[in-house]
């Protein structure tokens, strides 16, 4: 095959709660996550091709870099759409062909129409080799698609060596794809299926070892759609991961995403803690039983969800969670109910959003049938959604913003951090990551927090009150509390941005006339 020069470009993300843009610089980082999909695709390319990677979230992209290449490979998610489309236009103007993959194009191929030279969509283990074979023959097609779900045991070791490891808040590894559940709003099951496909234990440990050998130490996110979707495979992994981590003195803080039924499996939680898991994200969505049934999230209806969260905390694992408002069954009381749930469950990182209907989901199909769709959702969770809601849209958006304003008020955020730390402290599990919590690191984190939050911020009084309670009541969890405090700086700042932007939007709407968004009776 002809030797080529390939430029891999990761488009920029918009600022978001999950982007942590206000906190990352305080840790000396530039972006939260590396482009795992792009470096996995890179590993499928011929080994003699020359590859360079530019992540626009950590550094600018120059015309000279584009012109160096024979071809530009890129892709992304909805939050990267604007940056991605601008990149494609720029490459076209410079005369460089582009190859686009990733979830945005795979889930919404209509949005790519006429933009890239080649669209290599769906799962790269299937479609990328087909594109490469056609390229070698001189007959590449404009679009490649496949409904086939490959065994992820065929997925190559990602090209971690292309990354600037120290620029990221976490490193990412994927163990499995797919989720066995059937949530109406979720596009994961459309993209990756309901039969979780797991890598082998040896394969996953090889990826961890590769990062270890490159010198990486710190947070590591297993970015599975549902880590416990295939419990048999997970148990086998953990059985090997525990001694692997112990032999290396726990070099990684492990983080993942899982369904709430994780709380029902105490032995699995114990194994995760012993392997080094420190945090898990849960899709709780709503405290409303009617809302859970409506969206087919029946796995969350089997037991009291606050107790489930507390069970996970009692096993020494922090909980973060996602929440949604705007279900058809939601009444005007849902906003206070969600605020109360987040407080009672002691979840500091509580990401609340307005329900949207992604293409290819069951929700999209139902709303289309009901004549309620308003077009594509552009990824801004703080504006109007993309369908006609049952609730009055003004009531919905006002209530949603009341959740943000309350949950991320400094005092209430710090109270939740302390409540979570109290449960972790009470569980009495040992700190397995002492090597990552050196005295120098503790001193640096303390200095950053004192300057940014204790001196410069306008919420410093709330912060000093938090610090006093942390030191006097939970000294053994001091670093965990302080890290959550600094992350909270992002949530507090970004919430203020969102609420200020909302006021500006409303002023513009009042100046331009009545709103066009309506509710369904």
Coordinates of N, CA and C in Angstrom, one line a residue, residues 239-354:
X239 N -10.9 -10.1 38.7 CA -10.1 -11.1 39.3 C -8.7 -11.0 38.9
X240 N -8.4 -10.5 37.7 CA -7.0 -10.3 37.3 C -6.5 -8.9 37.6
X241 N -7.4 -8.0 37.6 CA -7.1 -6.6 37.7 C -6.6 -6.3 39.2
X242 N -7.2 -6.9 40.2 CA -6.9 -6.7 41.6 C -5.4 -7.0 41.8
X243 N -4.9 -8.1 41.5 CA -3.4 -8.4 41.7 C -2.5 -7.5 40.8
X244 N -3.0 -7.2 39.5 CA -2.2 -6.4 38.6 C -2.0 -5.0 39.3
X245 N -3.1 -4.4 39.8 CA -3.0 -3.1 40.4 C -2.2 -3.1 41.7
X246 N -2.4 -4.2 42.5 CA -1.6 -4.3 43.8 C -0.1 -4.4 43.5
X247 N 0.3 -5.2 42.5 CA 1.7 -5.3 42.2 C 2.4 -4.0 41.8
X248 N 1.6 -3.1 41.2 CA 2.1 -1.8 40.7 C 1.7 -0.7 41.7
X249 N 1.2 -1.0 42.9 CA 0.9 0.0 43.9 C -0.2 0.9 43.4
X250 N -1.2 0.4 42.8 CA -2.4 1.1 42.3 C -2.0 2.4 41.6
X251 N -1.5 2.3 40.4 CA -1.1 3.5 39.6 C -2.2 4.4 39.1
X252 N -3.5 3.8 39.0 CA -4.6 4.5 38.4 C -5.8 4.6 39.4
X253 N -6.4 5.8 39.4 CA -7.7 6.0 40.0 C -8.7 5.5 38.9
X254 N -9.4 4.5 39.1 CA -10.3 4.0 38.1 C -11.7 4.6 38.2
X255 N -12.3 4.9 37.1 CA -13.6 5.6 37.0 C -14.4 4.8 35.9
X256 N -15.7 4.8 36.0 CA -16.5 4.1 35.0 C -17.9 4.6 35.0
X257 N -18.7 4.1 34.1 CA -20.2 4.3 34.1 C -20.9 3.0 34.2
X258 N -22.0 2.9 35.0 CA -22.7 1.7 35.2 C -24.2 2.0 35.4
X259 N -25.0 1.0 35.3 CA -26.4 1.1 35.6 C -26.6 0.9 37.2
X260 N -27.7 1.4 37.6 CA -27.9 1.5 39.1 C -28.0 0.2 39.8
X261 N -28.3 -0.9 39.0 CA -28.3 -2.2 39.6 C -26.9 -2.7 40.1
X262 N -25.9 -1.9 39.8 CA -24.6 -2.2 40.4 C -24.7 -2.3 42.0
X263 N -25.6 -1.4 42.5 CA -25.8 -1.4 44.0 C -26.3 -2.7 44.5
X264 N -26.9 -3.5 43.7 CA -27.4 -4.8 44.2 C -26.4 -5.9 44.3
X265 N -25.2 -5.6 43.9 CA -24.1 -6.7 43.9 C -23.0 -6.3 44.7
X266 N -23.1 -6.6 46.0 CA -22.0 -6.2 47.0 C -20.7 -6.8 46.7
X267 N -20.6 -8.1 46.3 CA -19.3 -8.7 46.0 C -18.6 -8.0 44.8
X268 N -19.4 -7.6 43.8 CA -18.9 -6.9 42.6 C -18.3 -5.6 43.0
X269 N -19.1 -4.9 43.9 CA -18.6 -3.6 44.4 C -17.3 -3.7 45.2
X270 N -17.2 -4.7 46.0 CA -16.0 -5.0 46.8 C -14.8 -5.2 45.8
X271 N -15.1 -6.0 44.8 CA -14.0 -6.3 43.8 C -13.6 -5.0 43.1
X272 N -14.5 -4.2 42.7 CA -14.2 -3.0 42.0 C -13.3 -2.1 43.0
X273 N -13.7 -2.0 44.2 CA -13.0 -1.1 45.1 C -11.5 -1.7 45.3
X274 N -11.4 -3.0 45.4 CA -10.1 -3.5 45.6 C -9.2 -3.4 44.3
X275 N -9.9 -3.3 43.2 CA -9.1 -3.1 41.9 C -8.7 -1.6 41.7
X276 N -9.3 -0.7 42.6 CA -8.9 0.7 42.5 C -9.9 1.6 41.9
X277 N -11.2 1.2 41.8 CA -12.2 2.0 41.4 C -12.6 3.1 42.4
X278 N -12.6 4.3 42.0 CA -12.8 5.4 43.0 C -14.1 6.2 42.7
X279 N -14.6 6.0 41.5 CA -15.8 6.8 41.1 C -16.6 6.1 40.1
X280 N -18.0 6.2 40.1 CA -18.8 5.6 39.1 C -19.9 6.6 38.7
X281 N -20.2 6.7 37.4 CA -21.3 7.6 37.0 C -22.5 6.7 36.8
X282 N -23.7 7.1 37.3 CA -24.9 6.4 37.2 C -25.9 7.2 36.4
X283 N -26.7 6.6 35.6 CA -27.8 7.3 34.9 C -29.1 7.1 35.7
X284 N -29.3 8.1 36.7 CA -30.4 8.0 37.5 C -31.6 8.6 36.8
X285 N -31.5 9.7 36.1 CA -32.4 10.4 35.3 C -33.5 11.2 36.0
X286 N -34.3 10.5 36.9 CA -35.4 11.2 37.5 C -35.8 10.4 38.8
X287 N -36.3 11.2 39.8 CA -36.9 10.5 41.0 C -38.3 10.1 40.7
X288 N -38.9 10.4 39.6 CA -40.3 10.1 39.3 C -40.4 8.7 38.8
X289 N -41.2 7.8 39.5 CA -41.4 6.5 39.0 C -42.1 6.5 37.7
X290 N -43.1 7.4 37.5 CA -43.8 7.5 36.2 C -42.8 7.9 35.1
X291 N -41.9 8.8 35.3 CA -40.9 9.1 34.3 C -40.0 7.9 34.0
X292 N -39.6 7.2 35.0 CA -38.7 6.0 34.7 C -39.5 5.0 33.9
X293 N -40.7 4.7 34.2 CA -41.5 3.8 33.4 C -41.7 4.3 32.0
X294 N -42.0 5.6 31.8 CA -42.2 6.2 30.5 C -41.0 6.0 29.6
X295 N -39.8 6.2 30.2 CA -38.6 6.1 29.4 C -38.0 4.7 29.3
X296 N -38.7 3.7 29.9 CA -38.4 2.3 29.9 C -37.1 2.0 30.7
X297 N -36.8 2.8 31.7 CA -35.6 2.6 32.5 C -36.1 1.8 33.8
X298 N -36.5 0.6 33.5 CA -37.2 -0.2 34.6 C -36.1 -0.6 35.6
X299 N -34.9 -0.7 35.2 CA -33.8 -1.2 36.2 C -33.7 -0.2 37.4
X300 N -34.2 1.0 37.2 CA -34.1 2.0 38.3 C -35.3 2.0 39.2
X301 N -36.3 1.1 38.9 CA -37.6 1.1 39.7 C -37.6 0.0 40.7
X302 N -36.5 -0.8 40.7 CA -36.6 -2.1 41.6 C -36.4 -1.8 43.0
X303 N -35.8 -0.7 43.4 CA -35.5 -0.4 44.8 C -35.4 1.1 45.0
X304 N -35.3 1.5 46.2 CA -35.2 2.9 46.5 C -33.8 3.4 46.0
X305 N -33.9 4.4 45.2 CA -32.6 4.9 44.5 C -31.7 5.6 45.4
X306 N -32.2 6.3 46.4 CA -31.3 7.0 47.3 C -30.5 5.9 48.1
X307 N -31.2 4.9 48.5 CA -30.5 3.8 49.2 C -29.5 3.1 48.3
X308 N -29.8 3.0 47.1 CA -28.8 2.4 46.1 C -27.6 3.2 46.0
X309 N -27.7 4.5 45.9 CA -26.5 5.4 45.8 C -25.7 5.2 47.1
X310 N -26.4 5.2 48.2 CA -25.7 5.1 49.5 C -25.0 3.8 49.7
X311 N -25.5 2.7 49.1 CA -24.9 1.4 49.2 C -23.5 1.5 48.4
X312 N -23.5 2.2 47.3 CA -22.3 2.3 46.5 C -21.3 3.1 47.3
X313 N -21.7 4.2 47.9 CA -20.8 5.0 48.7 C -20.2 4.3 49.8
X314 N -21.1 3.4 50.4 CA -20.6 2.6 51.6 C -19.6 1.6 51.2
X315 N -19.5 1.3 49.9 CA -18.4 0.4 49.5 C -17.1 1.2 49.1
X316 N -17.1 2.5 49.4 CA -15.9 3.3 49.2 C -15.8 3.9 47.8
X317 N -16.9 3.9 47.0 CA -16.8 4.4 45.6 C -17.7 5.7 45.5
X318 N -17.1 6.8 45.0 CA -17.9 8.0 44.9 C -18.9 7.8 43.7
X319 N -20.0 8.6 43.8 CA -21.0 8.5 42.8 C -21.2 9.9 42.2
X320 N -21.2 9.9 40.8 CA -21.7 11.0 40.1 C -22.9 10.5 39.3
X321 N -23.7 11.4 38.8 CA -25.0 11.0 38.2 C -25.5 11.9 37.2
X322 N -26.3 11.4 36.2 CA -27.0 12.2 35.2 C -28.5 12.2 35.5
X323 N -29.1 13.4 35.3 CA -30.5 13.6 35.6 C -31.2 14.3 34.4
X324 N -32.5 14.1 34.2 CA -33.2 14.6 33.0 C -34.6 15.2 33.5
X325 N -35.0 16.3 33.0 CA -36.3 16.8 33.2 C -36.9 17.0 31.8
X326 N -38.2 17.0 31.7 CA -38.9 17.2 30.4 C -39.6 16.0 29.9
X327 N -39.7 14.9 30.8 CA -40.5 13.7 30.3 C -42.0 14.1 30.3
X328 N -42.8 13.4 29.4 CA -44.2 13.7 29.3 C -44.9 13.7 30.6
X329 N -44.5 12.8 31.5 CA -45.2 12.6 32.7 C -44.8 13.6 33.8
X330 N -43.8 14.4 33.5 CA -43.3 15.4 34.5 C -44.3 16.5 34.8
X331 N -44.5 16.7 36.1 CA -45.4 17.9 36.5 C -44.5 19.0 37.0
X332 N -45.1 20.1 37.4 CA -44.3 21.3 37.8 C -43.5 21.0 39.1
X333 N -43.9 19.9 39.8 CA -43.1 19.6 41.1 C -41.8 18.9 40.8
X334 N -41.5 18.5 39.6 CA -40.4 17.6 39.3 C -39.1 18.3 39.6
X335 N -39.1 19.6 39.5 CA -37.8 20.4 39.8 C -37.4 20.3 41.2
X336 N -38.3 20.6 42.1 CA -38.0 20.5 43.6 C -37.7 19.0 44.0
X337 N -38.4 18.1 43.3 CA -38.2 16.7 43.6 C -36.8 16.3 43.2
X338 N -36.3 16.8 42.1 CA -35.0 16.4 41.7 C -33.9 17.1 42.6
X339 N -34.1 18.3 42.9 CA -33.2 19.0 43.9 C -33.1 18.2 45.2
X340 N -34.3 17.8 45.7 CA -34.3 17.1 47.0 C -33.6 15.8 46.9
X341 N -33.8 15.1 45.7 CA -33.1 13.8 45.6 C -31.6 13.9 45.5
X342 N -31.1 14.9 44.8 CA -29.7 15.1 44.7 C -29.1 15.4 46.0
X343 N -29.8 16.2 46.8 CA -29.3 16.6 48.2 C -29.3 15.3 49.1
X344 N -30.4 14.6 49.1 CA -30.6 13.4 50.0 C -29.6 12.3 49.6
X345 N -29.4 12.1 48.3 CA -28.4 11.1 47.9 C -27.0 11.4 48.1
X346 N -26.7 12.7 48.3 CA -25.3 13.2 48.5 C -24.5 13.0 47.2
X347 N -25.0 13.6 46.1 CA -24.2 13.4 44.8 C -23.7 14.8 44.5
X348 N -22.4 15.1 44.7 CA -21.9 16.5 44.3 C -22.0 16.8 42.8
X349 N -21.5 15.8 42.0 CA -21.5 16.0 40.6 C -22.8 15.5 40.0
X350 N -23.8 16.3 40.0 CA -25.1 16.0 39.5 C -25.4 16.7 38.2
X351 N -25.4 16.0 37.1 CA -25.5 16.7 35.8 C -27.0 16.6 35.3
X352 N -27.6 17.7 35.4 CA -29.0 17.7 35.0 C -29.2 18.3 33.6
X353 N -30.0 17.8 32.8 CA -30.3 18.3 31.4 C -31.7 18.2 31.0
X354 N -32.1 18.9 30.0 CA -33.5 18.8 29.5 C -33.5 17.7 28.4

